[in-house]
Coordinates of C-alpha atoms and ligand atoms in Angstrom, one line a residue:
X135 CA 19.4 -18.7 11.7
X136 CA 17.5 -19.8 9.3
X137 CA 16.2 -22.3 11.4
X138 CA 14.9 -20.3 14.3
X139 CA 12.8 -18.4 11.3
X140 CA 11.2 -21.7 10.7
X141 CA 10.6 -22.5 14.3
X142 CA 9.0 -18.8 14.5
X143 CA 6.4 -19.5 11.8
X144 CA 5.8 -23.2 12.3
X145 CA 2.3 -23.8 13.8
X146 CA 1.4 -27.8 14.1
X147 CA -1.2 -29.4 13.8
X148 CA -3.1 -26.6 11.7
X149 CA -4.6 -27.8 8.5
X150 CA -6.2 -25.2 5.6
X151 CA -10.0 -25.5 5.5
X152 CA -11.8 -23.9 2.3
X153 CA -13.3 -20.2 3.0
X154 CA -16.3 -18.9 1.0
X155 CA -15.3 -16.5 -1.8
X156 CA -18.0 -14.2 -0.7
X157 CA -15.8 -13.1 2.6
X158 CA -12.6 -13.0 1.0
X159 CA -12.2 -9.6 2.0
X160 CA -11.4 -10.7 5.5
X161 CA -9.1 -13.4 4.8
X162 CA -6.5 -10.5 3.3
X163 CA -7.6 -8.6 6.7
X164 CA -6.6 -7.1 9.0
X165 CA -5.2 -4.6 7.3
X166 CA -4.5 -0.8 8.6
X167 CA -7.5 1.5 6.9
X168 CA -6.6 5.1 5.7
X169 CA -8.7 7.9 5.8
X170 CA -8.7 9.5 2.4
X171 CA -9.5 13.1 2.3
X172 CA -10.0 15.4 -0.4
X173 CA -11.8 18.8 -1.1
X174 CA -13.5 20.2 -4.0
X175 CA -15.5 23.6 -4.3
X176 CA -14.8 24.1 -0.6
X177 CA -16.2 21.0 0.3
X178 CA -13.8 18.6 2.7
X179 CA -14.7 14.9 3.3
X180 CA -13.0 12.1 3.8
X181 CA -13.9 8.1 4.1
X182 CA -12.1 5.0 5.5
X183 CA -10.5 2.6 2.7
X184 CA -9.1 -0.5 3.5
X185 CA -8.3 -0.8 -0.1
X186 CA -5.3 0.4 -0.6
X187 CA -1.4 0.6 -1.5
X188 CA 2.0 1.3 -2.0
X189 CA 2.6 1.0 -6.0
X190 CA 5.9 2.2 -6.7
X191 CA 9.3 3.8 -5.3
X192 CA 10.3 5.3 -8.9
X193 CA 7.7 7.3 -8.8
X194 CA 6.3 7.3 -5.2
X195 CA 2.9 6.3 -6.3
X196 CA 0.2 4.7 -4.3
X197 CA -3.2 3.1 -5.1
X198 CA -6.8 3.3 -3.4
X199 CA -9.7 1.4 -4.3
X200 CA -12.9 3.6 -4.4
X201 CA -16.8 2.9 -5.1
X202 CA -18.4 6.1 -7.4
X203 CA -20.8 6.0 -4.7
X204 CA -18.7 7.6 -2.4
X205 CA -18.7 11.2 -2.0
X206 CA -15.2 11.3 -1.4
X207 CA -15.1 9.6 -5.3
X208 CA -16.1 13.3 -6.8
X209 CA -14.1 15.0 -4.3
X210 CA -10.7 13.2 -5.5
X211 CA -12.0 12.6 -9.4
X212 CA -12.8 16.5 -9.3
X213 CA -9.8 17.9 -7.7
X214 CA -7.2 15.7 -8.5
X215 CA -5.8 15.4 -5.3
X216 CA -6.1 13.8 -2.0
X217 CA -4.5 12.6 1.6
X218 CA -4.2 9.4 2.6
X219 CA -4.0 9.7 6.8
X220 CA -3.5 7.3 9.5
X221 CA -5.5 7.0 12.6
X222 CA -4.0 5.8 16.1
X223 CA -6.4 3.3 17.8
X224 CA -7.7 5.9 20.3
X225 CA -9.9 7.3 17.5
X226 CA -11.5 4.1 17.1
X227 CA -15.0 5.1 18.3
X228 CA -14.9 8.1 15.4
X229 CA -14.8 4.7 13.1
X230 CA -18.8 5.0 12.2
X231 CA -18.4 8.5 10.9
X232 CA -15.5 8.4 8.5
X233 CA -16.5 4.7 6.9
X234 CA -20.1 4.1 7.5
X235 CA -22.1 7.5 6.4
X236 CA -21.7 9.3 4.1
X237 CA -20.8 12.8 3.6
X238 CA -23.1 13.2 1.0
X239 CA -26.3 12.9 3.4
X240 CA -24.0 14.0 7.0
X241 CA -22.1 16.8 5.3
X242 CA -19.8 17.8 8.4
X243 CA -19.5 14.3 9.5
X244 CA -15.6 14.7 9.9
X245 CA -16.2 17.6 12.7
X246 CA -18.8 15.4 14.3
X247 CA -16.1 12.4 14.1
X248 CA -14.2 15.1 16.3
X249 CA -11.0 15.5 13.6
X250 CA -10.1 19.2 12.4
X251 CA -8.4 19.5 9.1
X252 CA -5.3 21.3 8.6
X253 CA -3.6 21.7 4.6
X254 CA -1.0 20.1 3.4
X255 CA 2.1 22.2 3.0
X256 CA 3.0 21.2 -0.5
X257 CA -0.5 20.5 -2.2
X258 CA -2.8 22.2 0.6
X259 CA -4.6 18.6 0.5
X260 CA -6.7 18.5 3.8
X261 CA -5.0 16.5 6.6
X262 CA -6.3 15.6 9.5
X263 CA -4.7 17.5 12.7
X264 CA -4.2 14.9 15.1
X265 CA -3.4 11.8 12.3
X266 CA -0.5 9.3 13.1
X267 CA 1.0 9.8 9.8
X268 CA -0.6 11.8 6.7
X269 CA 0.7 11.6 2.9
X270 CA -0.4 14.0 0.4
X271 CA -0.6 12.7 -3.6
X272 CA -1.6 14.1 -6.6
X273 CA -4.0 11.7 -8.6
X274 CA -2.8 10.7 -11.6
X275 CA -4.6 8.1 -13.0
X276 CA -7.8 6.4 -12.0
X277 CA -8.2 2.8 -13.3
X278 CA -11.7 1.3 -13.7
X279 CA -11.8 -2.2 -12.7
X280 CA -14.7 -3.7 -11.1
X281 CA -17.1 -2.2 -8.4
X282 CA -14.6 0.5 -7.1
X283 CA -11.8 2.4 -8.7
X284 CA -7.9 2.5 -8.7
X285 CA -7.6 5.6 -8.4
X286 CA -3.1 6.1 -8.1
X287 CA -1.6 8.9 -6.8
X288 CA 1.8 10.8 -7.0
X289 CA 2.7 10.9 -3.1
X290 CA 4.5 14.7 -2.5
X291 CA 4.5 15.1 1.0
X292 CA 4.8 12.8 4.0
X293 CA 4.2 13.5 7.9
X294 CA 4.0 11.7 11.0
X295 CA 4.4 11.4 14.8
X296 CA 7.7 11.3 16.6
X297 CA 6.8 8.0 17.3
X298 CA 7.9 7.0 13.4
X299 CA 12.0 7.9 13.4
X300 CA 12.3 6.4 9.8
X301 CA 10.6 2.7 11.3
X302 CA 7.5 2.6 13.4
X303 CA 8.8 2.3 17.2
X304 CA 5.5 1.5 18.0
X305 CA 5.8 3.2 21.3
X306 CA 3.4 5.7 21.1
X307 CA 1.6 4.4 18.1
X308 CA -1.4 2.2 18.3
X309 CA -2.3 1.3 14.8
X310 CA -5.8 0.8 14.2
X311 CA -6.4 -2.5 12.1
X312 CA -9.8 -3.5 10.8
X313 CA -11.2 -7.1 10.6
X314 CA -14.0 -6.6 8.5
X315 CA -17.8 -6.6 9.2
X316 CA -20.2 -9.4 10.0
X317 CA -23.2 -10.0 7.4
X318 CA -27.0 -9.2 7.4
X319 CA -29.6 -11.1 8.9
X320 CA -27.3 -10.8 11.5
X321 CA -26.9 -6.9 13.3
X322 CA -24.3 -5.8 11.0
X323 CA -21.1 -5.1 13.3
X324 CA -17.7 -3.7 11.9
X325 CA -14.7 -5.1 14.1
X326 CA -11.7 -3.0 15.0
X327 CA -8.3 -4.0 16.6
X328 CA -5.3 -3.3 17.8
X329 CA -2.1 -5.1 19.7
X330 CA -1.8 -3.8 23.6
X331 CA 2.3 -4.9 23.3
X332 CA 4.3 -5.8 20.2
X333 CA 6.5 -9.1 19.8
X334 CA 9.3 -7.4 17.5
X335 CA 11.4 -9.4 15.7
X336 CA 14.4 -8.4 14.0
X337 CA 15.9 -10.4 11.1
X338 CA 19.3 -9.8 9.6
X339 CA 18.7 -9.5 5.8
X340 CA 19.4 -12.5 3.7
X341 CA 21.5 -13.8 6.6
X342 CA 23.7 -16.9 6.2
X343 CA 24.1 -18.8 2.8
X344 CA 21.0 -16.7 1.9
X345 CA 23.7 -14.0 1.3
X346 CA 25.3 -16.1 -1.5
X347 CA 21.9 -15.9 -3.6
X348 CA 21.4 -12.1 -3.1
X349 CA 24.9 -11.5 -3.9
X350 CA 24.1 -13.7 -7.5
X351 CA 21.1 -11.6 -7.6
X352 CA 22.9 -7.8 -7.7
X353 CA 25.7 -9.6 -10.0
X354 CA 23.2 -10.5 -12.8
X355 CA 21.1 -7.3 -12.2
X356 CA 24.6 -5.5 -12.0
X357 CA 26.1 -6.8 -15.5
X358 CA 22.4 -6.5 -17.0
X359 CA 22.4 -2.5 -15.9
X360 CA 25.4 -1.9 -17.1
X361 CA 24.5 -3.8 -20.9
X362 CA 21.9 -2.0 -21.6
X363 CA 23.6 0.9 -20.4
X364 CA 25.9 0.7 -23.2
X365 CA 24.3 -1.5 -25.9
X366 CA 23.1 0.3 -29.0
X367 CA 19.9 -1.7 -29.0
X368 CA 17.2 -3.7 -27.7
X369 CA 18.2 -6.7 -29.8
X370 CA 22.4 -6.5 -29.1
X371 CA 21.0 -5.8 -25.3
X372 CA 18.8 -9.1 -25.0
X373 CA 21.4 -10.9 -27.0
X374 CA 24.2 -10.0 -24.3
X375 CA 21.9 -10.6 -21.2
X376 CA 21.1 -14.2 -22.6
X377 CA 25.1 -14.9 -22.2
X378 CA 25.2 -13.2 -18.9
X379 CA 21.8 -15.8 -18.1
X380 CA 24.0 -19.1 -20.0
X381 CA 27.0 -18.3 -17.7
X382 CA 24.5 -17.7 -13.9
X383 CA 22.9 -21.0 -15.4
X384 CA 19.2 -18.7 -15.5
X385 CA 16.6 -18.9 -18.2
X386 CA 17.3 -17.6 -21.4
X387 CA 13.3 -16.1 -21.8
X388 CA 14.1 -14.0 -18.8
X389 CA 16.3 -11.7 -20.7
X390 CA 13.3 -9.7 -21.5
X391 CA 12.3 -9.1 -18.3
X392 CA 15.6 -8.5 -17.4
X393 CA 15.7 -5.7 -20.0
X394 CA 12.7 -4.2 -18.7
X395 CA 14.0 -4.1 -15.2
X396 CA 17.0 -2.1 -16.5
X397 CA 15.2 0.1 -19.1
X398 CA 13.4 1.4 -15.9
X399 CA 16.3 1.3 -13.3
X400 CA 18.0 3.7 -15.3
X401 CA 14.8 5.6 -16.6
X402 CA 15.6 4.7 -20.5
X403 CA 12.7 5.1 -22.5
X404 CA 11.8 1.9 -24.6
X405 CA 13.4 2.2 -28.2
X406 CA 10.4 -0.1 -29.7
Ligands
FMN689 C1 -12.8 0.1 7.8 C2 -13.4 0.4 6.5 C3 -12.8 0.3 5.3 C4 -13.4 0.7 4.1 N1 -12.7 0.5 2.9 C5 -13.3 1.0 1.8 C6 -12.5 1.0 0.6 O1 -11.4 0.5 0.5 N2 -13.1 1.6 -0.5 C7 -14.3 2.1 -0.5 O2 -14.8 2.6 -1.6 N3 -15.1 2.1 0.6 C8 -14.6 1.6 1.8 N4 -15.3 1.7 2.9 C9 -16.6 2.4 2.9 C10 -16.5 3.9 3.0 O3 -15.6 4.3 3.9 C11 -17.9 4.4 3.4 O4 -18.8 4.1 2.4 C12 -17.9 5.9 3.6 O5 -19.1 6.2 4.4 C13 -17.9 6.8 2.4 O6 -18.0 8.1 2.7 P1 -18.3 9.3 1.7 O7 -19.5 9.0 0.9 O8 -18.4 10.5 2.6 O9 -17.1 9.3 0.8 C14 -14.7 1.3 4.1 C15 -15.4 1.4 5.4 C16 -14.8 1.0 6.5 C17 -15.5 1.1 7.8

């Protein structure tokens, strides 16, 4: 088994060449772009991000990247809440609207990108109708980093197609992807794509002796859970993970992290 996945990935005869920092952007491309939409003092917009995340299960939070420049920055900062919505491949040619002008200047450049907005039914966040998949959040924390934000949001709400049955089937779907935009003196070109028929593979999880290692893994993570479950604090906990980590043969350092692990597992507030 484990050979066929090597046989799947291996490409010969490809060596790495060095890319220029200054198009990093689309070497982590393509990636599928959201439209986030928000509203504030009954104005609706919404932009293309390619920027963006899932954080966390435990909350469900996820992360988008956003310039102040954009309009769409004040609508979400102001409000506190937004939509992140998916676009099937068919809307491609509304692209230009939603991620190169701005709603600022083109105020009812979503209606001219043909989309109508519908609300949310747990926030009322605006959605767009005919979106492949929609998530509302509530922001809850907007981290300053470089040129855009992080702005992270608590995710309330989900929808989608029939076409997602708890996977992507990928029947009706076409995802959009975006590969990024070529550079000035050139005529500035964003390119869009999308797969006509999907290679699926399915993989059993940890299959063969990889099963030995996960099982190791839920042992230690079980005996660590249930230690600081019981220990009546941080330094009898650490000092009974680092036996547990002697006798698996693991690091002794990585009891703190282990700690931390559990602390949030079972939603224990830190005692220090
Ligand atoms: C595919 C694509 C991805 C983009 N990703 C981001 C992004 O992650 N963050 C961002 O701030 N702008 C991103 N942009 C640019 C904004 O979508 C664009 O500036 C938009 O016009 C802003 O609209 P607004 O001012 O109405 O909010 C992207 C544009 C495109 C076309």
């Amino acid at each position: 088994m484990v050979f066929e996945v090597l046989l799947c990935v291996w490409v010969p005869g490809l060596t790495l060449k060095r890319v220029e920092l200054d198009v990093i952007d689309r070497l982590f491309y393509p990636v599928v772009p959201v439209v986030v939409t928000a509203e504030y003092n009954e104005r609706v917009g919404g932009m293309f991000a390619a920027w963006w995340s899932q954080l966390s299960f435990k909350p469900l939070l996820v992360g988008v990247a956003i310039a102040p420049e954009r309009y769409t920055y004040k609508l979400v900062k102001s409000s506190g809440i937004f939509a992140l919505n998916f676009l099937d491949f068919s809307r491609v040619n509304s692209a230009p609207f939603i991620g190169d002008v701005s709603a600022r200047f083109l105020p009812d450049k979503l209606e001219r990108a043909g989309f109508k907005i519908k609300r949310g039914e747990v926030l009322g966040a605006p959605i767009i109708e005919d979106a492949a998949a929609a998530v509302e959040a509530r922001l809850v924390k907007v981290v300053e980093l470089g040129d855009h934000d992080w702005f992270v949001g608590e995710v309330v709400a989900a929808y989608a197609i029939e076409d997602f049955d708890g996977v992507w089937r990928l029947d009706k779907y076409r995802p959009l992807f975006y590969l990024g935009r070529t550079r000035r003196p050139q005529t500035v070109r964003r390119i869009y794509a999308t797969a006509l028929g999907w290679k699926k593979v399915e993989l059993d999880f940890a299959p063969g002796e990889l099963s030995r290692y996960d099982k190791l893994r839920k042992e230690v993570l079980n005996k660590v859970l249930e230690i600081v479950d019981e220990a009546s604090d941080r330094e009898e906990a650490v000092r009974r993970i680092i036996e547990v980590l002697k006798e698996y043969s693991l690091e002794a350092d990585d009891a703190v992290l282990y700690y931390d692990e559990a602390l949030r597992r079972l939603g224990k507030k830190r005692a220090d």
